[in-house]
GROMACS .gro file of C-alpha atoms in nm:
model
  442
    1MET     CA    1   0.000   0.000   0.000
    2TYR     CA    2   0.278   0.242   0.086
    3ARG     CA    3   0.447   0.416  -0.205
    4LYS     CA    4   0.788   0.578  -0.168
    5ALA     CA    5   0.740   0.953  -0.206
    6SER     CA    6   0.906   1.128  -0.496
    7LEU     CA    7   0.924   1.506  -0.476
    8VAL     CA    8   0.587   1.573  -0.633
    9PHE     CA    9   0.401   1.862  -0.481
   10ALA     CA   10   0.045   1.985  -0.460
   11GLY     CA   11   0.019   2.311  -0.264
   12ALA     CA   12  -0.015   2.687  -0.276
   13ILE     CA   13   0.240   2.973  -0.262
   14LEU     CA   14   0.597   2.930  -0.139
   15GLY     CA   15   0.636   3.149   0.166
   16ALA     CA   16   0.838   3.194   0.482
   17VAL     CA   17   0.816   2.835   0.583
   18GLY     CA   18   0.683   2.746   0.245
   19THR     CA   19   0.372   2.592   0.111
   20ILE     CA   20   0.466   2.325  -0.125
   21GLY     CA   21   0.291   2.238  -0.452
   22ALA     CA   22   0.258   1.923  -0.688
   23SER     CA   23   0.589   1.837  -0.853
   24GLN     CA   24   0.866   1.593  -0.931
   25VAL     CA   25   1.245   1.626  -0.920
   26LEU     CA   26   1.404   1.613  -1.263
   27LYS     CA   27   1.742   1.695  -1.410
   28ALA     CA   28   1.752   1.995  -1.640
   29PRO     CA   29   1.569   1.889  -1.958
   30GLN     CA   30   1.679   1.940  -2.317
   31ALA     CA   31   1.509   2.253  -2.443
   32ASN     CA   32   1.340   2.273  -2.782
   33ALA     CA   33   1.556   2.447  -3.039
   34ALA     CA   34   1.503   2.824  -3.024
   35GLY     CA   35   1.416   3.022  -3.336
   36SER     CA   36   1.597   3.329  -3.466
   37GLU     CA   37   1.347   3.563  -3.300
   38THR     CA   38   1.419   3.402  -2.962
   39TYR     CA   39   1.791   3.461  -3.008
   40ARG     CA   40   1.723   3.823  -3.103
   41GLN     CA   41   1.528   3.872  -2.779
   42LEU     CA   42   1.808   3.710  -2.579
   43ALA     CA   43   2.054   3.947  -2.743
   44ILE     CA   44   1.842   4.240  -2.624
   45PHE     CA   45   1.853   4.100  -2.272
   46GLY     CA   46   2.231   4.061  -2.290
   47ASP     CA   47   2.273   4.418  -2.415
   48ILE     CA   48   2.059   4.560  -2.133
   49PHE     CA   49   2.242   4.347  -1.877
   50GLU     CA   50   2.578   4.486  -1.990
   51ARG     CA   51   2.451   4.846  -1.996
   52VAL     CA   52   2.322   4.811  -1.639
   53ARG     CA   53   2.654   4.667  -1.525
   54ALA     CA   54   2.847   4.946  -1.694
   55SER     CA   55   2.633   5.252  -1.626
   56TYR     CA   56   2.409   5.207  -1.320
   57VAL     CA   57   2.477   5.469  -1.052
   58GLU     CA   58   2.607   5.201  -0.813
   59GLN     CA   59   2.796   4.883  -0.892
   60PRO     CA   60   2.528   4.611  -0.911
   61ASP     CA   61   2.584   4.251  -0.810
   62ASP     CA   62   2.582   4.036  -1.124
   63ARG     CA   63   2.428   3.739  -0.943
   64ASP     CA   64   2.147   3.953  -0.803
   65LEU     CA   65   2.075   4.092  -1.150
   66VAL     CA   66   2.052   3.747  -1.304
   67LYS     CA   67   1.843   3.611  -1.018
   68SER     CA   68   1.601   3.905  -1.044
   69ALA     CA   69   1.576   3.860  -1.421
   70ILE     CA   70   1.493   3.490  -1.378
   71GLY     CA   71   1.243   3.575  -1.106
   72GLY     CA   72   1.073   3.830  -1.329
   73MET     CA   73   1.049   3.581  -1.614
   74LEU     CA   74   0.892   3.313  -1.398
   75SER     CA   75   0.656   3.548  -1.214
   76SER     CA   76   0.508   3.640  -1.553
   77LEU     CA   77   0.391   3.278  -1.593
   78ASP     CA   78   0.184   3.201  -1.281
   79PRO     CA   79   0.208   3.247  -0.902
   80HIS     CA   80   0.356   2.901  -0.841
   81SER     CA   81   0.654   2.897  -1.080
   82ALA     CA   82   0.977   3.022  -0.924
   83TYR     CA   83   1.354   2.995  -0.919
   84LEU     CA   84   1.501   2.846  -0.601
   85ASP     CA   85   1.860   2.938  -0.526
   86PRO     CA   86   2.069   2.669  -0.351
   87ASP     CA   87   1.957   2.781  -0.005
   88ASP     CA   88   1.591   2.788  -0.108
   89ALA     CA   89   1.621   2.447  -0.271
   90GLN     CA   90   1.775   2.302   0.044
   91GLU     CA   91   1.502   2.463   0.256
   92MET     CA   92   1.237   2.306   0.036
   93GLN     CA   93   1.393   1.963   0.078
   94THR     CA   94   1.396   2.015   0.454
   95GLN     CA   95   1.029   2.115   0.459
   96THR     CA   96   0.919   1.803   0.273
   97ARG     CA   97   1.077   1.598   0.552
   98GLY     CA   98   0.839   1.771   0.792
   99GLU     CA   99   1.098   1.948   1.011
  100PHE     CA  100   1.257   2.290   0.972
  101GLY     CA  101   1.364   2.595   1.169
  102GLY     CA  102   1.160   2.913   1.187
  103LEU     CA  103   0.850   3.082   1.324
  104GLY     CA  104   0.581   2.865   1.170
  105ILE     CA  105   0.412   3.105   0.929
  106GLU     CA  106   0.324   3.082   0.562
  107VAL     CA  107   0.373   3.418   0.392
  108THR     CA  108   0.354   3.603   0.063
  109MET     CA  109   0.428   3.960  -0.045
  110GLU     CA  110   0.153   4.219  -0.092
  111ASN     CA  111   0.179   4.598  -0.122
  112GLU     CA  112   0.551   4.581  -0.031
  113LEU     CA  113   0.470   4.415   0.302
  114VAL     CA  114   0.494   4.053   0.413
  115LYS     CA  115   0.141   3.915   0.439
  116VAL     CA  116   0.068   3.617   0.664
  117VAL     CA  117  -0.119   3.352   0.466
  118ALA     CA  118  -0.160   3.141   0.778
  119PRO     CA  119   0.019   3.059   1.104
  120MET     CA  120   0.091   2.689   1.123
  121PHE     CA  121  -0.098   2.500   1.392
  122GLY     CA  122   0.092   2.461   1.720
  123THR     CA  123   0.393   2.674   1.620
  124PRO     CA  124   0.558   2.976   1.791
  125ALA     CA  125   0.382   3.217   1.553
  126GLU     CA  126   0.039   3.080   1.639
  127ASP     CA  127   0.119   3.074   2.010
  128ALA     CA  128   0.221   3.441   1.985
  129GLY     CA  129  -0.116   3.534   1.835
  130VAL     CA  130  -0.018   3.593   1.471
  131LEU     CA  131  -0.327   3.569   1.249
  132ALA     CA  132  -0.394   3.501   0.882
  133GLY     CA  133  -0.416   3.834   0.701
  134ASP     CA  134  -0.169   4.015   0.929
  135PHE     CA  135   0.087   4.236   0.753
  136ILE     CA  136   0.445   4.239   0.883
  137SER     CA  137   0.583   4.592   0.845
  138LYS     CA  138   0.902   4.567   1.051
  139ILE     CA  139   1.138   4.284   1.147
  140ASP     CA  140   1.349   4.360   1.455
  141GLY     CA  141   1.291   4.729   1.390
  142ASP     CA  142   1.391   4.720   1.022
  143GLU     CA  143   1.139   4.823   0.758
  144VAL     CA  144   1.008   4.546   0.534
  145ARG     CA  145   0.940   4.787   0.247
  146GLY     CA  146   1.222   4.763  -0.003
  147LEU     CA  147   1.294   4.399   0.073
  148SER     CA  148   1.210   4.104  -0.148
  149LEU     CA  149   1.008   3.821   0.004
  150GLN     CA  150   1.319   3.606   0.022
  151GLN     CA  151   1.517   3.881   0.197
  152ALA     CA  152   1.237   3.924   0.450
  153VAL     CA  153   1.221   3.549   0.507
  154GLU     CA  154   1.597   3.535   0.565
  155LYS     CA  155   1.570   3.813   0.825
  156MET     CA  156   1.305   3.613   1.010
  157ARG     CA  157   1.528   3.307   1.024
  158GLY     CA  158   1.785   3.271   1.297
  159PRO     CA  159   1.923   3.047   1.571
  160VAL     CA  160   1.672   2.838   1.762
  161LYS     CA  161   1.552   2.986   2.094
  162THR     CA  162   1.641   3.343   1.992
  163PRO     CA  163   1.372   3.615   1.995
  164ILE     CA  164   1.247   3.814   1.700
  165VAL     CA  165   1.021   4.119   1.719
  166LEU     CA  166   0.765   4.170   1.443
  167GLU     CA  167   0.565   4.487   1.392
  168ILE     CA  168   0.225   4.381   1.264
  169ILE     CA  169  -0.047   4.582   1.093
  170ARG     CA  170  -0.385   4.424   1.158
  171GLU     CA  171  -0.712   4.531   1.001
  172GLY     CA  172  -0.943   4.693   1.253
  173ARG     CA  173  -0.660   4.831   1.468
  174THR     CA  174  -0.544   5.189   1.442
  175GLU     CA  175  -0.195   5.119   1.577
  176PRO     CA  176   0.056   4.850   1.479
  177LEU     CA  177   0.110   4.555   1.712
  178GLU     CA  178   0.452   4.454   1.835
  179VAL     CA  179   0.485   4.077   1.873
  180THR     CA  180   0.785   3.893   2.016
  181ILE     CA  181   0.830   3.535   1.894
  182ILE     CA  182   1.094   3.285   2.004
  183ARG     CA  183   1.237   3.097   1.707
  184ASP     CA  184   1.220   2.720   1.729
  185ILE     CA  185   1.256   2.403   1.530
  186ILE     CA  186   0.922   2.354   1.359
  187LYS     CA  187   0.840   1.986   1.377
  188VAL     CA  188   0.524   1.942   1.182
  189GLN     CA  189   0.325   1.642   1.295
  190ALA     CA  190   0.154   1.564   0.968
  191VAL     CA  191  -0.153   1.405   1.128
  192LYS     CA  192  -0.308   1.488   1.465
  193TRP     CA  193  -0.575   1.259   1.600
  194ARG     CA  194  -0.812   1.204   1.889
  195THR     CA  195  -1.146   1.044   1.964
  196GLU     CA  196  -1.460   1.256   1.973
  197GLY     CA  197  -1.671   1.015   2.174
  198ASP     CA  198  -1.745   0.730   1.936
  199VAL     CA  199  -1.595   0.903   1.631
  200GLY     CA  200  -1.232   0.901   1.521
  201TYR     CA  201  -1.100   1.248   1.434
  202MET     CA  202  -0.789   1.293   1.216
  203ARG     CA  203  -0.656   1.633   1.112
  204VAL     CA  204  -0.401   1.627   0.828
  205THR     CA  205  -0.196   1.946   0.863
  206THR     CA  206   0.045   1.893   0.572
  207PHE     CA  207   0.139   1.638   0.307
  208SER     CA  208   0.504   1.573   0.394
  209GLN     CA  209   0.701   1.251   0.360
  210GLN     CA  210   0.559   1.123   0.689
  211THR     CA  211   0.187   1.188   0.626
  212TYR     CA  212   0.076   0.840   0.521
  213ASP     CA  213   0.273   0.674   0.802
  214ASP     CA  214   0.119   0.917   1.053
  215LEU     CA  215  -0.227   0.848   0.915
  216ARG     CA  216  -0.185   0.473   0.940
  217ALA     CA  217  -0.056   0.508   1.297
  218ALA     CA  218  -0.353   0.732   1.381
  219ILE     CA  219  -0.604   0.476   1.256
  220GLU     CA  220  -0.434   0.190   1.441
  221GLU     CA  221  -0.427   0.385   1.767
  222LEU     CA  222  -0.787   0.507   1.735
  223GLU     CA  223  -0.912   0.155   1.664
  224THR     CA  224  -0.713   0.017   1.959
  225GLU     CA  225  -0.838   0.283   2.202
  226SER     CA  226  -1.198   0.223   2.099
  227ASN     CA  227  -1.173  -0.157   2.085
  228GLY     CA  228  -1.277  -0.132   1.722
  229GLU     CA  229  -1.613   0.024   1.812
  230LEU     CA  230  -1.581   0.362   1.638
  231THR     CA  231  -1.896   0.468   1.456
  232GLY     CA  232  -1.707   0.653   1.183
  233TYR     CA  233  -1.426   0.893   1.099
  234VAL     CA  234  -1.377   1.264   1.034
  235LEU     CA  235  -1.084   1.353   0.806
  236ASP     CA  236  -1.011   1.722   0.859
  237LEU     CA  237  -0.829   1.888   0.566
  238ARG     CA  238  -0.908   2.248   0.660
  239LEU     CA  239  -0.617   2.494   0.655
  240ASN     CA  240  -0.405   2.228   0.483
  241PRO     CA  241  -0.211   2.410   0.208
  242GLY     CA  242  -0.092   2.095   0.031
  243GLY     CA  243   0.236   1.909  -0.004
  244LEU     CA  244   0.366   1.597  -0.172
  245LEU     CA  245   0.142   1.456  -0.443
  246ASP     CA  246   0.249   1.098  -0.368
  247GLN     CA  247   0.127   1.142  -0.013
  248ALA     CA  248  -0.209   1.277  -0.131
  249ILE     CA  249  -0.241   0.965  -0.346
  250ASN     CA  250  -0.147   0.739  -0.053
  251VAL     CA  251  -0.395   0.908   0.183
  252SER     CA  252  -0.674   0.874  -0.074
  253ASP     CA  253  -0.575   0.511  -0.136
  254ALA     CA  254  -0.600   0.440   0.238
  255PHE     CA  255  -0.980   0.464   0.214
  256LEU     CA  256  -1.046   0.330  -0.138
  257GLU     CA  257  -1.062  -0.026  -0.265
  258GLU     CA  258  -1.018   0.055  -0.634
  259GLY     CA  259  -1.054   0.319  -0.903
  260LEU     CA  260  -0.878   0.630  -1.027
  261ILE     CA  261  -0.752   0.873  -0.761
  262VAL     CA  262  -0.620   1.158  -0.975
  263SER     CA  263  -0.488   1.223  -1.323
  264THR     CA  264  -0.250   1.491  -1.448
  265ARG     CA  265  -0.236   1.644  -1.797
  266GLY     CA  266   0.051   1.847  -1.933
  267ARG     CA  267   0.099   2.038  -2.256
  268ASP     CA  268   0.179   1.721  -2.449
  269ASP     CA  269  -0.030   1.402  -2.446
  270GLY     CA  270   0.276   1.206  -2.338
  271ASP     CA  271   0.290   1.405  -2.015
  272SER     CA  272  -0.045   1.271  -1.889
  273ARG     CA  273  -0.045   1.033  -1.592
  274ARG     CA  274  -0.310   0.838  -1.400
  275PHE     CA  275  -0.288   0.717  -1.039
  276SER     CA  276  -0.523   0.443  -0.917
  277ALA     CA  277  -0.610   0.287  -0.581
  278ARG     CA  278  -0.507  -0.057  -0.466
  279ASP     CA  279  -0.712  -0.303  -0.263
  280GLY     CA  280  -0.758  -0.226   0.105
  281ASP     CA  281  -0.958   0.027   0.307
  282LEU     CA  282  -0.780   0.092   0.638
  283VAL     CA  283  -1.107   0.177   0.816
  284GLU     CA  284  -1.297  -0.111   0.654
  285GLY     CA  285  -1.576   0.094   0.502
  286LYS     CA  286  -1.679   0.285   0.814
  287PRO     CA  287  -1.870   0.609   0.740
  288MET     CA  288  -1.647   0.909   0.668
  289VAL     CA  289  -1.679   1.285   0.654
  290VAL     CA  290  -1.412   1.509   0.499
  291LEU     CA  291  -1.391   1.871   0.619
  292ILE     CA  292  -1.264   2.145   0.384
  293ASN     CA  293  -1.254   2.525   0.373
  294GLY     CA  294  -1.074   2.805   0.190
  295GLY     CA  295  -0.744   2.693   0.342
  296SER     CA  296  -0.767   2.347   0.181
  297ALA     CA  297  -0.542   2.356  -0.126
  298SER     CA  298  -0.410   2.122  -0.392
  299ALA     CA  299  -0.303   1.796  -0.225
  300SER     CA  300  -0.595   1.843   0.015
  301GLU     CA  301  -0.825   1.894  -0.281
  302ILE     CA  302  -0.693   1.579  -0.449
  303VAL     CA  303  -0.795   1.374  -0.145
  304ALA     CA  304  -1.133   1.546  -0.103
  305GLY     CA  305  -1.208   1.515  -0.475
  306ALA     CA  306  -1.116   1.145  -0.490
  307LEU     CA  307  -1.324   1.047  -0.186
  308GLN     CA  308  -1.613   1.265  -0.305
  309ASP     CA  309  -1.621   1.135  -0.663
  310HIS     CA  310  -1.605   0.772  -0.546
  311ARG     CA  311  -1.882   0.846  -0.293
  312ARG     CA  312  -1.657   0.710  -0.021
  313ALA     CA  313  -1.700   1.015   0.201
  314THR     CA  314  -1.930   1.313   0.239
  315VAL     CA  315  -1.749   1.644   0.201
  316ILE     CA  316  -1.862   1.914   0.445
  317GLY     CA  317  -1.756   2.276   0.487
  318THR     CA  318  -1.704   2.555   0.235
  319GLN     CA  319  -1.545   2.595  -0.110
  320SER     CA  320  -1.178   2.492  -0.120
  321PHE     CA  321  -0.884   2.704  -0.241
  322GLY     CA  322  -0.890   2.585  -0.603
  323LYS     CA  323  -0.524   2.512  -0.683
  324GLY     CA  324  -0.527   2.243  -0.948
  325SER     CA  325  -0.179   2.282  -1.098
  326VAL     CA  326   0.126   2.057  -1.078
  327GLN     CA  327   0.476   2.197  -1.025
  328THR     CA  328   0.786   2.007  -1.138
  329ILE     CA  329   1.104   2.068  -0.939
  330ILE     CA  330   1.391   2.063  -1.189
  331ASN     CA  331   1.726   2.010  -1.020
  332LEU     CA  332   1.985   2.260  -1.149
  333GLY     CA  333   2.273   2.113  -0.950
  334ASP     CA  334   2.486   2.376  -0.775
  335ALA     CA  335   2.264   2.650  -0.920
  336GLY     CA  336   1.963   2.540  -0.713
  337ALA     CA  337   1.631   2.434  -0.865
  338LEU     CA  338   1.346   2.550  -1.084
  339ARG     CA  339   0.987   2.508  -0.972
  340LEU     CA  340   0.781   2.513  -1.290
  341THR     CA  341   0.410   2.456  -1.346
  342THR     CA  342   0.394   2.169  -1.594
  343ALA     CA  343   0.043   2.019  -1.569
  344LEU     CA  344  -0.307   2.043  -1.427
  345TYR     CA  345  -0.463   1.766  -1.221
  346TYR     CA  346  -0.813   1.627  -1.249
  347THR     CA  347  -1.044   1.448  -1.006
  348PRO     CA  348  -1.155   1.091  -1.087
  349ALA     CA  349  -1.458   1.230  -1.273
  350GLY     CA  350  -1.224   1.425  -1.501
  351VAL     CA  351  -1.298   1.765  -1.344
  352SER     CA  352  -1.030   2.034  -1.310
  353ILE     CA  353  -1.059   2.228  -0.985
  354GLN     CA  354  -0.814   2.501  -1.099
  355GLY     CA  355  -0.966   2.836  -1.004
  356LYS     CA  356  -1.285   2.659  -0.894
  357GLY     CA  357  -1.212   2.437  -0.596
  358ILE     CA  358  -1.403   2.146  -0.446
  359THR     CA  359  -1.769   2.220  -0.375
  360PRO     CA  360  -1.884   2.048  -0.052
  361ASP     CA  361  -2.169   1.798  -0.061
  362ILE     CA  362  -2.307   1.988   0.239
  363THR     CA  363  -2.216   2.353   0.286
  364VAL     CA  364  -2.168   2.448   0.651
  365GLU     CA  365  -2.042   2.798   0.724
  366GLN     CA  366  -1.816   2.849   1.024
  367THR     CA  367  -1.919   3.118   1.272
  368LEU     CA  368  -1.638   3.366   1.329
  369PRO     CA  369  -1.564   3.497   1.678
  370GLU     CA  370  -1.669   3.855   1.741
  371GLU     CA  371  -1.314   3.991   1.713
  372LEU     CA  372  -1.284   3.852   1.359
  373GLN     CA  373  -1.628   3.948   1.228
  374ASP     CA  374  -1.496   4.260   1.053
  375ARG     CA  375  -1.213   4.061   0.888
  376ARG     CA  376  -1.423   3.823   0.681
  377ASP     CA  377  -1.285   3.950   0.350
  378ASP     CA  378  -0.930   3.925   0.479
  379LEU     CA  379  -0.978   3.562   0.589
  380GLU     CA  380  -1.129   3.458   0.257
  381ARG     CA  381  -0.881   3.323   0.007
  382GLY     CA  382  -0.872   3.134  -0.321
  383GLU     CA  383  -0.659   3.060  -0.626
  384SER     CA  384  -0.888   3.271  -0.844
  385ASP     CA  385  -0.783   3.581  -0.645
  386LEU     CA  386  -0.411   3.535  -0.716
  387ARG     CA  387  -0.267   3.772  -0.974
  388GLY     CA  388  -0.154   3.585  -1.285
  389HIS     CA  389  -0.313   3.252  -1.194
  390ILE     CA  390  -0.391   3.003  -1.470
  391GLU     CA  391  -0.758   3.030  -1.560
  392GLY     CA  392  -0.928   2.698  -1.492
  393GLU     CA  393  -1.158   2.509  -1.727
  394GLU     CA  394  -1.441   2.518  -1.471
  395GLU     CA  395  -1.362   2.864  -1.332
  396ASP     CA  396  -1.648   3.112  -1.337
  397GLU     CA  397  -1.732   3.453  -1.197
  398THR     CA  398  -1.782   3.311  -0.847
  399GLY     CA  399  -1.419   3.199  -0.837
  400SER     CA  400  -1.275   2.969  -0.573
  401GLY     CA  401  -1.201   2.974  -0.203
  402SER     CA  402  -1.386   3.072   0.112
  403ILE     CA  403  -1.320   3.166   0.473
  404ALA     CA  404  -1.005   2.995   0.601
  405PHE     CA  405  -1.060   2.969   0.975
  406VAL     CA  406  -1.086   2.684   1.225
  407PRO     CA  407  -1.169   2.748   1.594
  408ARG     CA  408  -0.922   2.614   1.849
  409GLU     CA  409  -1.197   2.464   2.063
  410ALA     CA  410  -1.403   2.174   1.927
  411GLU     CA  411  -1.725   2.300   2.087
  412ASP     CA  412  -1.695   2.623   1.881
  413ASP     CA  413  -1.635   2.434   1.558
  414ASP     CA  414  -1.966   2.439   1.369
  415GLN     CA  415  -1.839   2.225   1.081
  416LEU     CA  416  -1.693   1.956   1.305
  417GLN     CA  417  -1.999   1.946   1.528
  418TYR     CA  418  -2.227   1.902   1.227
  419ALA     CA  419  -2.006   1.620   1.096
  420LEU     CA  420  -2.018   1.442   1.433
  421SER     CA  421  -2.396   1.478   1.447
  422LEU     CA  422  -2.429   1.326   1.101
  423ILE     CA  423  -2.212   1.025   1.183
  424ARG     CA  424  -2.402   0.965   1.508
  425GLY     CA  425  -2.739   0.993   1.334
  426GLU     CA  426  -2.841   1.304   1.529
  427GLU     CA  427  -2.866   1.494   1.200
  428THR     CA  428  -2.979   1.358   0.865
  429HIS     CA  429  -2.899   1.465   0.510
  430GLU     CA  430  -2.948   1.302   0.173
  431ALA     CA  431  -2.574   1.330   0.105
  432PHE     CA  432  -2.486   1.113   0.405
  433PRO     CA  433  -2.399   0.838   0.397
  434PRO     CA  434  -2.298   0.863   0.028
  435ASP     CA  435  -2.408   0.586  -0.207
  436PRO     CA  436  -2.110   0.426  -0.391
  437ALA     CA  437  -2.352   0.314  -0.662
  438THR     CA  438  -2.388   0.682  -0.763
  439ALA     CA  439  -2.011   0.738  -0.793
  440LEU     CA  440  -1.917   0.954  -1.090
  441PRO     CA  441  -1.754   0.768  -1.382
  442ASN     CA  442  -1.374   0.773  -1.410
   0.00000   0.00000   0.00000
């Protein structure tokens, strides 16, 4: 059942601690022969490069110029293609192992400030009260404006157990906040689990190399604790930004007996791939609910889409992020790596969720606490809102995404409580339990 993970990603935007997307490690490929017009354009670039080196008011760094030029080229493609210098490439490898140093925040750049996409669950940033949508304006007293995202990220890194002071601009507050965070090794437990009475609850926080093993261990422990008497399972994929594609396939496979899990299609027909389930359902057909929201991206959407299309689980929550693209990590040796969008993925029914997302079988909105009521727009996110995103086949004016928020306390969690009520029979809905006989063709 277990498949060795290759570096194939399915996630959102690379940030401070990174959010990793669907991809595979390759050596630099042979490029198609360039035409005369291409060489003419390259000559223009070379001429401008030399003029900048010779005439700019200050002596520029050649490596910085080249790196910025590459970055500009890739940013013109889509939000998920990027050049990774050797340090970035090494950091990415570290993240996929599920352990890295830092604060525990996923970030992007917006309006010259570092914007927090989400604090990672159980990390120093979350413990310090950093929220999704916060803008970091100063790092240890230094202005963020004028820095690139990578430069800002490097300033936030540092020795474990050392403090860092962030100045944060938060919507609804007239004055900036000053937050002190103690850096630490971020050990991401890929799956957190517990019993909710007679229901097994599993929250997948990331799709790293250890996710399937953690999931299998969670199921074994939950079944042992309950003497095999669990009524059903909740698989919580909310606020999960994605990760390794192989792990998304393995997690889906854990609950399916057969059938297509996901397919990918590139520019050429020869680039298409199909991934199917093997025999064996680790929970032996017990009823399942999958929870999603606007923070569920890519690898999370692969799992939700597979279990939904096969009618193996009922999907509850709100519209998912809508990242349906595959990134290939091309190893450039000592020069680092290239993360390039090379394909789109499709659910078993052949549906692309790019810019659309997974639509729940049962929509359940999550009540926001009073202090976040005026930040609804800030907490709502989706692929369709990203500048330069690839327009999806199913994308429409409604776009993708929804509120990305999960309460810390289970009793305040409307989506979880509804799922538990369904499994226990306290609530009824025509979508639960799903009928495998109505599974969409694949």
